[in-house]
Short mmCIF file of N, CA and C in Angstrom, two decimals:
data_model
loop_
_atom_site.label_atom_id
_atom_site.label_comp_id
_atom_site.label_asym_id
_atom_site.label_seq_id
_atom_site.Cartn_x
_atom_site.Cartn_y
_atom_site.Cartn_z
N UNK E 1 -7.27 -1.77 1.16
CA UNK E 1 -6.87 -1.90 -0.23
C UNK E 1 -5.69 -2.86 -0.37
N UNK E 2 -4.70 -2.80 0.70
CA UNK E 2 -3.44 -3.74 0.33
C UNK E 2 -3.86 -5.14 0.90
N UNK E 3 -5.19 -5.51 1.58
CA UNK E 3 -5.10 -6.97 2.05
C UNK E 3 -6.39 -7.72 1.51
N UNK E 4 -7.09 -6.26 0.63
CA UNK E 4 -8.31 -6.54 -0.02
C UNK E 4 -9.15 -7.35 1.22
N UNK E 5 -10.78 -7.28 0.73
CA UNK E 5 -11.53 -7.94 1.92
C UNK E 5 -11.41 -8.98 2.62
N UNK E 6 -10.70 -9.23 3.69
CA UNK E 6 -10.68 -10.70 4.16
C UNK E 6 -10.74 -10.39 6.17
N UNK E 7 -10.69 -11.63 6.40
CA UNK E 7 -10.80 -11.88 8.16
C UNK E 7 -9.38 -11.07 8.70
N UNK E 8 -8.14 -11.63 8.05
CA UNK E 8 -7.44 -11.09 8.07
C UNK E 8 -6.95 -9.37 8.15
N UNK E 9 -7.55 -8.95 6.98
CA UNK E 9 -7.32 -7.35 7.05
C UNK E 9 -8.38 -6.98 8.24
N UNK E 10 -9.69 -7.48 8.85
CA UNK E 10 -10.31 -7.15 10.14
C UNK E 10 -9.19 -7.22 10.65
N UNK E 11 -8.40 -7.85 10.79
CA UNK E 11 -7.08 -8.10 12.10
C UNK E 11 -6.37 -7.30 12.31
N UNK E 12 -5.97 -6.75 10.56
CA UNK E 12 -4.81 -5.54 10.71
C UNK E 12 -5.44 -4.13 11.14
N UNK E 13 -6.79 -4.20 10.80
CA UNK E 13 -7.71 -3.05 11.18
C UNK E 13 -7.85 -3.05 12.42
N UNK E 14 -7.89 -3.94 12.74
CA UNK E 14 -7.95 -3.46 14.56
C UNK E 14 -6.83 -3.40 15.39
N UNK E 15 -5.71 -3.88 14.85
CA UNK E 15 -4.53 -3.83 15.46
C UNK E 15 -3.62 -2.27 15.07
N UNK E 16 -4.44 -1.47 13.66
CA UNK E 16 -4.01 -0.64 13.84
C UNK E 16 -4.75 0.46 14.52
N UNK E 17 -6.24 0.22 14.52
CA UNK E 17 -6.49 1.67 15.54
C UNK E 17 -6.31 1.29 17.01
N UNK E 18 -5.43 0.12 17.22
CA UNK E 18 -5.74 0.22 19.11
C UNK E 18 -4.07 0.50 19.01
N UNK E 19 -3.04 0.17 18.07
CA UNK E 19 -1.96 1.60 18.38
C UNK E 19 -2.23 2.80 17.37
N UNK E 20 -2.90 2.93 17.02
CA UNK E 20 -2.99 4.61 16.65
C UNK E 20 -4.19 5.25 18.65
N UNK E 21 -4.96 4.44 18.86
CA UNK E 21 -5.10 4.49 19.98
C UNK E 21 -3.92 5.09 21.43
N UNK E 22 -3.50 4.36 21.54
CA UNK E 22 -1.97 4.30 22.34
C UNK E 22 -1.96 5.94 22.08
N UNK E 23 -1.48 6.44 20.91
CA UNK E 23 -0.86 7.39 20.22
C UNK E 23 -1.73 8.67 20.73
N UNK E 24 -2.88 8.81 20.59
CA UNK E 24 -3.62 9.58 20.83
C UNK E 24 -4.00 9.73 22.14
N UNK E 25 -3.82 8.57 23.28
CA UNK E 25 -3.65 8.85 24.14
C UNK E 25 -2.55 9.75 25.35
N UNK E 26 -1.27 9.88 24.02
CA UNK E 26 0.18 10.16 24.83
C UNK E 26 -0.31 12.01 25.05
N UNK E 27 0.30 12.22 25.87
CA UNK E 27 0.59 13.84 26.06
C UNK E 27 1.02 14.57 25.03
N UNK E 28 1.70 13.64 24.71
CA UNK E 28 2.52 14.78 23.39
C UNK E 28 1.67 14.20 22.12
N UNK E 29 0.62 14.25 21.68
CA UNK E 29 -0.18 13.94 20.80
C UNK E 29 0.13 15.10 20.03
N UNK E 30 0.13 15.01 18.88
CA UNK E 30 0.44 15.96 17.91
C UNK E 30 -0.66 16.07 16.66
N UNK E 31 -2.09 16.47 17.04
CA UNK E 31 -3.16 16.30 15.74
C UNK E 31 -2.40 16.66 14.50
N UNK E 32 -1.70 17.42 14.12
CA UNK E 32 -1.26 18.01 12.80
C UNK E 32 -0.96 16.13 12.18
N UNK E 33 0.43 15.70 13.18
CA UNK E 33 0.75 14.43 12.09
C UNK E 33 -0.20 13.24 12.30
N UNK E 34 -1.29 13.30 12.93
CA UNK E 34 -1.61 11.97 13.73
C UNK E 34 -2.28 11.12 12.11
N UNK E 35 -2.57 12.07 10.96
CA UNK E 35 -3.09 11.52 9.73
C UNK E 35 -1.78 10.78 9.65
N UNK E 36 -0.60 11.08 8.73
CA UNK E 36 0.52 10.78 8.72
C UNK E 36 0.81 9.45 9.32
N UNK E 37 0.73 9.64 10.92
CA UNK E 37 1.42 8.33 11.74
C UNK E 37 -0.13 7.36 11.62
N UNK E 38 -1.48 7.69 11.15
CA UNK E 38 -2.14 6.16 10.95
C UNK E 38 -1.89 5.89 9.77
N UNK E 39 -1.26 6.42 8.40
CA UNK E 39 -0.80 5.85 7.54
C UNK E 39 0.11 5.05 7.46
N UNK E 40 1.46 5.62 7.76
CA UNK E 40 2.35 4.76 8.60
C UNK E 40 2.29 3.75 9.70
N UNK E 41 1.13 3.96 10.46
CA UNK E 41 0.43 2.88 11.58
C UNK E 41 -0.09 1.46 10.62
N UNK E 42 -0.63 1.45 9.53
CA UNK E 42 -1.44 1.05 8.86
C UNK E 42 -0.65 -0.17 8.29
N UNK E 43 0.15 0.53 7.05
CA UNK E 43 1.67 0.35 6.60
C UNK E 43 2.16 -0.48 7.54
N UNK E 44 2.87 -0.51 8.62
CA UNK E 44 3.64 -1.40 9.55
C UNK E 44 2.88 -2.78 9.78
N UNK E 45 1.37 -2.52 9.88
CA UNK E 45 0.99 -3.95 10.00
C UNK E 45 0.37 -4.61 8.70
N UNK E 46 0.25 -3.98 7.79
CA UNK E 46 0.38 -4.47 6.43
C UNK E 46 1.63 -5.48 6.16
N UNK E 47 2.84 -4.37 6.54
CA UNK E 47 4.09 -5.04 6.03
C UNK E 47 3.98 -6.20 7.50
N UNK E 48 3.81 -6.57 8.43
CA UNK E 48 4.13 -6.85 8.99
C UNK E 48 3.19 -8.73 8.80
N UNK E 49 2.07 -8.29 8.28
CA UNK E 49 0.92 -9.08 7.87
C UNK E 49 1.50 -9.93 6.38
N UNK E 50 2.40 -9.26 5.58
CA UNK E 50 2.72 -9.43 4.51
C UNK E 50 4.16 -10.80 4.61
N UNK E 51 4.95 -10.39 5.83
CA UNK E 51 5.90 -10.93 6.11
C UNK E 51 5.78 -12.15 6.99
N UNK E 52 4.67 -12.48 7.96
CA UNK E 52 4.32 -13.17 7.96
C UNK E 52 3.68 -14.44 7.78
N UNK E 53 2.96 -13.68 6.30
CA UNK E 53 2.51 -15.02 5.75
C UNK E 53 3.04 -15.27 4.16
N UNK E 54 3.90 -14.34 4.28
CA UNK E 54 4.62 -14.99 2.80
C UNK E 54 3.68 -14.73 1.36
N UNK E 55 2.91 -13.97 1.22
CA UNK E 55 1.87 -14.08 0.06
C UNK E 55 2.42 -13.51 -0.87
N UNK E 56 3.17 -12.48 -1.60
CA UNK E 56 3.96 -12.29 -2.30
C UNK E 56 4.46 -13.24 -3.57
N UNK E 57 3.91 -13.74 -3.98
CA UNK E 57 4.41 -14.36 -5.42
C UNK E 57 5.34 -13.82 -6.54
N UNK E 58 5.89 -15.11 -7.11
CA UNK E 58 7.27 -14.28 -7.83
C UNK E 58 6.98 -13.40 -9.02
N UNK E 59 5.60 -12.98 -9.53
CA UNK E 59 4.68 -12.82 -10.11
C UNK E 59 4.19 -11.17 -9.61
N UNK E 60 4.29 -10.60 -8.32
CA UNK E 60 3.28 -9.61 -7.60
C UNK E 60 4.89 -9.02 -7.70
N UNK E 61 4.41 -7.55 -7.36
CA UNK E 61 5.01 -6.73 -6.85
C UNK E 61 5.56 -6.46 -6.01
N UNK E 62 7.00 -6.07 -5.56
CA UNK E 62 7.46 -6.27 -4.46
C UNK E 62 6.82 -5.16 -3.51
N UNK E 63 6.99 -5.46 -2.03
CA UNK E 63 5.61 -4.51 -1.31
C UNK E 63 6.02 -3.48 -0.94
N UNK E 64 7.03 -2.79 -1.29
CA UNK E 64 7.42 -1.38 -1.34
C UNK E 64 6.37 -0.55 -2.67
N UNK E 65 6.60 -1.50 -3.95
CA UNK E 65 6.28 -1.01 -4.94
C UNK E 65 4.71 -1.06 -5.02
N UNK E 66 4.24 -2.17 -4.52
CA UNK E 66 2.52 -2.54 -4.36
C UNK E 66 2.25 -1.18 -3.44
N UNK E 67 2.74 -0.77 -2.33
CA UNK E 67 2.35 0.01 -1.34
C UNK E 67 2.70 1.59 -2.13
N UNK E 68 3.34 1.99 -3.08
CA UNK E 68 3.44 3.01 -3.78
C UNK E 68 2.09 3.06 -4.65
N UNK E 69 1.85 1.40 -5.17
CA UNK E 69 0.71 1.45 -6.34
C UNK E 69 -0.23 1.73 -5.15
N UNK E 70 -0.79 1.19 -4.74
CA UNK E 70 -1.91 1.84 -3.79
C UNK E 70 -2.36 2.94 -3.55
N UNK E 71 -1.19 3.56 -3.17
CA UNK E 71 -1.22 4.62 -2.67
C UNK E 71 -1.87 6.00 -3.57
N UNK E 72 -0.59 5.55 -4.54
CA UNK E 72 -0.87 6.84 -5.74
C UNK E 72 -2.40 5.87 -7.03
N UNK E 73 -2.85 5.01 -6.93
CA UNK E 73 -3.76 4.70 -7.39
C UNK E 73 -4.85 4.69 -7.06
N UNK E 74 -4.66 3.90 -5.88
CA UNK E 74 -5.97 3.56 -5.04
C UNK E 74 -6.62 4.54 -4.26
N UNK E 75 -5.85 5.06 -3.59
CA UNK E 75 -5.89 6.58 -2.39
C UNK E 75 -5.99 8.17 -3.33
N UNK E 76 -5.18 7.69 -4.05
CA UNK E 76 -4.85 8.65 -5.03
C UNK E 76 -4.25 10.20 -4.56
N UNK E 77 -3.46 9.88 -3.46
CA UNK E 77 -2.48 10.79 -3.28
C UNK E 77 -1.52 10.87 -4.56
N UNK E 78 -1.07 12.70 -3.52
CA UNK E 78 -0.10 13.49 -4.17
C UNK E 78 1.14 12.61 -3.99
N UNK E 79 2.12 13.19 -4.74
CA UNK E 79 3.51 12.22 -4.47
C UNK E 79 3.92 12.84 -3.80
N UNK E 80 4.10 14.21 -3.41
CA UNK E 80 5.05 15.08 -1.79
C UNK E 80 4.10 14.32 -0.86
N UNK E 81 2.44 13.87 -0.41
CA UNK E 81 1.85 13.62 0.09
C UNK E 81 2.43 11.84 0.78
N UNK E 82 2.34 11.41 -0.61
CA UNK E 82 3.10 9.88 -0.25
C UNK E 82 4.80 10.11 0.13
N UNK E 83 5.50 10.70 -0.37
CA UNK E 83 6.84 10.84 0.18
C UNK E 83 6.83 11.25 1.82
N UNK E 84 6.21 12.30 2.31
CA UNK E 84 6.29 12.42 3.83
C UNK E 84 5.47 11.26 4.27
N UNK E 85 4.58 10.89 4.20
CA UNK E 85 4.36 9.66 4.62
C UNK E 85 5.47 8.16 4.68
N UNK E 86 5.77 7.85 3.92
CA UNK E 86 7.03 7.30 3.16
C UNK E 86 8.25 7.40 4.02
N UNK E 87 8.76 9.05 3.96
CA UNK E 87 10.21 9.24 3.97
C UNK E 87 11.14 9.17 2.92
N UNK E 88 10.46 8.98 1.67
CA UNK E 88 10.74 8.88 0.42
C UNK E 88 11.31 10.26 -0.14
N UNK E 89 12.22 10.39 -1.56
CA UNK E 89 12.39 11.46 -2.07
C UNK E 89 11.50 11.02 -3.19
N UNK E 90 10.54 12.78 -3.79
CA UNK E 90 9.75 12.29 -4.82
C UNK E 90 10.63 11.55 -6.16
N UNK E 91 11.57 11.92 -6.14
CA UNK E 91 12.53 10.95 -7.14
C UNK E 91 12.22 9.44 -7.75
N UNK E 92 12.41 9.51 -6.00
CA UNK E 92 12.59 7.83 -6.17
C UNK E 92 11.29 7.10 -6.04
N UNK E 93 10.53 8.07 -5.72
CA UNK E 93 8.58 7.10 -6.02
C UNK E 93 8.45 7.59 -7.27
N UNK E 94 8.72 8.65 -7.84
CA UNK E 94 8.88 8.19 -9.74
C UNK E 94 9.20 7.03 -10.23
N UNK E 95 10.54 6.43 -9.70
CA UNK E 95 11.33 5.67 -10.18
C UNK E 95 10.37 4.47 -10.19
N UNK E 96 9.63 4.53 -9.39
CA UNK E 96 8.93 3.26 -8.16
C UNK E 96 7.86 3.03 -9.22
N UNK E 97 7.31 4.18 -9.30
CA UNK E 97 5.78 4.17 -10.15
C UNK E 97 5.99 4.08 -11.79
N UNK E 98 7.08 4.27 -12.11
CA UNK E 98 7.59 3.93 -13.33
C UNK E 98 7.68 2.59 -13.57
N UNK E 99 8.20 1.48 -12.67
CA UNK E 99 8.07 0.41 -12.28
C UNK E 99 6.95 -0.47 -12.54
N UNK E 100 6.18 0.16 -11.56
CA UNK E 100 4.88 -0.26 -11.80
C UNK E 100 4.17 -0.45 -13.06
N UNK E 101 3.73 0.72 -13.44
CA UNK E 101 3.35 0.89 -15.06
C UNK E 101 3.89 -0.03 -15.68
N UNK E 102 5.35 -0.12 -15.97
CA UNK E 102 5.70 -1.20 -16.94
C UNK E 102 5.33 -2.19 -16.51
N UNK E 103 5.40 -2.94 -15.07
CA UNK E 103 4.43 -4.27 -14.46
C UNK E 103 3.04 -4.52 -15.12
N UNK E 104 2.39 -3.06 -14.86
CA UNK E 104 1.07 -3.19 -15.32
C UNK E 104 0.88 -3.50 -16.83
N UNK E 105 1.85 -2.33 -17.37
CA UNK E 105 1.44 -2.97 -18.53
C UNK E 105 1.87 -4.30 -18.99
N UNK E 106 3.07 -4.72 -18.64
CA UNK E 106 3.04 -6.33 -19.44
C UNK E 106 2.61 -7.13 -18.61
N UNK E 107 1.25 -6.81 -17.64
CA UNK E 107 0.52 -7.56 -17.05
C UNK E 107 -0.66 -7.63 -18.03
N UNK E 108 -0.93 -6.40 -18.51
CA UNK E 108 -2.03 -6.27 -19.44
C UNK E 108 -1.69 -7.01 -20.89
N UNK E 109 -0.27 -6.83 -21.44
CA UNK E 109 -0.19 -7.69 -22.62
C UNK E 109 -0.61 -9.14 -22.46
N UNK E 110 -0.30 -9.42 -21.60
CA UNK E 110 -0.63 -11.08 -21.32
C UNK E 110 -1.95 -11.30 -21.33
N UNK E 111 -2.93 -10.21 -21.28
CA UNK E 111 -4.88 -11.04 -21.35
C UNK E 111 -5.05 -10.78 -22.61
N UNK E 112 -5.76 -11.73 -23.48
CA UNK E 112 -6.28 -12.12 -24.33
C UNK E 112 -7.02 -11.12 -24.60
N UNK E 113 -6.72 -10.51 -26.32
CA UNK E 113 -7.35 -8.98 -26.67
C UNK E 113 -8.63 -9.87 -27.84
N UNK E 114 -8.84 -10.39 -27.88
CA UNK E 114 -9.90 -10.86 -28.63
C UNK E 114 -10.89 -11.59 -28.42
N UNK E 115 -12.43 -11.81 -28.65
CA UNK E 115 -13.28 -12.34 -27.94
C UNK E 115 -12.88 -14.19 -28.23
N UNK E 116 -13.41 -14.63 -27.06
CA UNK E 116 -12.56 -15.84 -26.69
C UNK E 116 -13.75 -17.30 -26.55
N UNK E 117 -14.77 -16.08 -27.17
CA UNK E 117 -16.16 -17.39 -26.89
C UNK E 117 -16.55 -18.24 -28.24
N UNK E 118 -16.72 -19.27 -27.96
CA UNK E 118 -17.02 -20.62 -29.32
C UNK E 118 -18.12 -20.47 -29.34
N UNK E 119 -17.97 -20.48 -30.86
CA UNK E 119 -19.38 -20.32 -31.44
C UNK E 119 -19.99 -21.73 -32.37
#
Protein backbone atom coordinates (compact mmCIF):
# COMPACT_ATOMS: atom_id res chain seq x y z
CA UNK A 1 0.00 0.00 0.00
CA UNK A 2 2.81 2.63 0.83
CA UNK A 3 4.92 1.87 -2.50
CA UNK A 4 1.73 0.96 -4.44
CA UNK A 5 2.46 -1.72 -7.33
CA UNK A 6 5.86 -1.42 -8.65
CA UNK A 7 9.42 -3.53 -9.18
CA UNK A 8 10.45 -1.67 -6.45
CA UNK A 9 7.94 -2.57 -3.63
CA UNK A 10 8.89 -6.52 -5.02
CA UNK A 11 12.26 -5.30 -3.48
CA UNK A 12 10.97 -4.08 -0.24
CA UNK A 13 8.88 -7.31 -0.12
CA UNK A 14 11.55 -9.44 -0.20
CA UNK A 15 13.90 -7.67 1.79
CA UNK A 16 11.38 -7.69 4.37
CA UNK A 17 10.48 -11.35 4.77
CA UNK A 18 14.23 -12.52 4.54
CA UNK A 19 14.67 -10.24 7.90
CA UNK A 20 11.47 -11.10 9.36
CA UNK A 21 13.14 -14.51 8.30
CA UNK A 22 16.40 -13.94 10.41
CA UNK A 23 13.80 -13.22 13.24
CA UNK A 24 12.01 -16.31 13.24
CA UNK A 25 14.87 -18.12 13.03
CA UNK A 26 16.46 -16.70 16.54
CA UNK A 27 15.82 -18.81 19.75
CA UNK A 28 14.18 -16.28 21.40
CA UNK A 29 11.42 -15.99 18.75
CA UNK A 30 8.53 -14.63 20.36
CA UNK A 31 5.14 -15.69 18.10
CA UNK A 32 2.91 -13.34 20.27
CA UNK A 33 4.96 -10.06 18.72
CA UNK A 34 6.35 -11.55 15.54
CA UNK A 35 2.86 -9.74 13.80
CA UNK A 36 4.03 -6.48 15.40
CA UNK A 37 7.89 -6.77 14.45
CA UNK A 38 6.76 -7.60 10.44
CA UNK A 39 4.90 -4.43 10.66
CA UNK A 40 7.60 -2.63 11.93
CA UNK A 41 9.93 -4.94 9.63
CA UNK A 42 7.91 -3.61 6.73
CA UNK A 43 7.88 0.12 7.90
CA UNK A 44 11.83 0.26 8.15
CA UNK A 45 12.22 -0.62 4.56
CA UNK A 46 9.48 1.49 3.38
CA UNK A 47 11.07 4.36 5.25
CA UNK A 48 14.20 3.29 4.23
CA UNK A 49 13.01 2.91 0.35
CA UNK A 50 11.40 6.35 0.85
CA UNK A 51 14.72 8.01 1.89
CA UNK A 52 16.51 6.80 -0.61
CA UNK A 53 14.92 7.85 -3.42
CA UNK A 54 13.58 11.06 -2.40
CA UNK A 55 9.85 10.66 -3.75
CA UNK A 56 8.11 12.72 -1.33
CA UNK A 57 6.92 15.89 -2.98
CA UNK A 58 6.30 19.22 -1.38
CA UNK A 59 2.73 18.39 -2.17
CA UNK A 60 2.51 14.51 -0.31
CA UNK A 61 2.46 13.89 3.08
CA UNK A 62 5.13 13.73 5.25
CA UNK A 63 5.89 9.77 5.79
CA UNK A 64 5.17 9.60 9.32
CA UNK A 65 1.75 11.00 8.48
CA UNK A 66 1.27 8.90 4.99
CA UNK A 67 2.29 5.76 7.18
CA UNK A 68 -0.53 6.71 9.89
CA UNK A 69 -2.93 7.28 6.67
CA UNK A 70 -2.32 3.81 5.60
CA UNK A 71 -2.48 2.34 8.29
CA UNK A 72 -5.72 3.55 9.87
CA UNK A 73 -7.24 3.69 6.21
CA UNK A 74 -5.88 1.27 4.20
CA UNK A 75 -5.25 -1.67 6.87
CA UNK A 76 -7.80 -0.22 8.82
CA UNK A 77 -6.44 -0.76 12.15
CA UNK A 78 -7.36 0.17 15.62
CA UNK A 79 -5.40 3.21 16.90
CA UNK A 80 -4.04 1.24 20.38
CA UNK A 81 -3.31 -1.36 17.44
CA UNK A 82 -1.25 1.27 15.33
CA UNK A 83 0.26 2.96 18.49
CA UNK A 84 2.05 -0.39 19.76
CA UNK A 85 3.12 -0.94 16.51
CA UNK A 86 4.30 2.72 16.23
CA UNK A 87 5.39 3.39 19.82
CA UNK A 88 3.09 6.15 19.48
CA UNK A 89 0.69 7.67 22.22
CA UNK A 90 -2.96 7.38 20.87
CA UNK A 91 -2.87 11.20 21.34
CA UNK A 92 -0.63 11.98 19.10
CA UNK A 93 -1.92 9.64 16.02
CA UNK A 94 -5.14 11.73 16.62
CA UNK A 95 -3.20 14.66 16.19
CA UNK A 96 -1.57 12.89 13.05
CA UNK A 97 -4.91 11.76 11.53
CA UNK A 98 -6.42 15.04 12.14
CA UNK A 99 -3.73 16.20 9.86
CA UNK A 100 -4.45 14.16 7.39
CA UNK A 101 -8.15 14.76 6.92
CA UNK A 102 -7.56 18.36 6.60
CA UNK A 103 -4.76 17.29 3.73
CA UNK A 104 -7.41 15.24 2.33
CA UNK A 105 -9.80 17.43 2.36
CA UNK A 106 -8.19 20.48 0.71
CA UNK A 107 -6.89 17.88 -1.56
CA UNK A 108 -10.44 17.23 -2.46
CA UNK A 109 -11.39 21.04 -2.74
CA UNK A 110 -8.98 21.40 -5.47
CA UNK A 111 -10.88 18.69 -8.13
CA UNK A 112 -13.25 20.16 -10.18
CA UNK A 113 -17.00 19.61 -8.72
CA UNK A 114 -18.71 20.05 -12.00
CA UNK A 115 -18.97 18.10 -15.19
CA UNK A 116 -16.03 19.27 -17.27
CA UNK A 117 -17.03 17.77 -20.77
CA UNK A 118 -17.72 20.17 -24.06
CA UNK A 119 -20.51 19.89 -25.56
Amino acid sequence: MLLQQSAEAEKVTIRTFKELHKIFRQKSFESQLFSIEAYRSCIRQCADYYARRSLLSAKALPWEEQLVKVMWYGLKLSLPQISIILQKSVPVLKAQLRHVREQMTAQEDLLPSGNLSVV
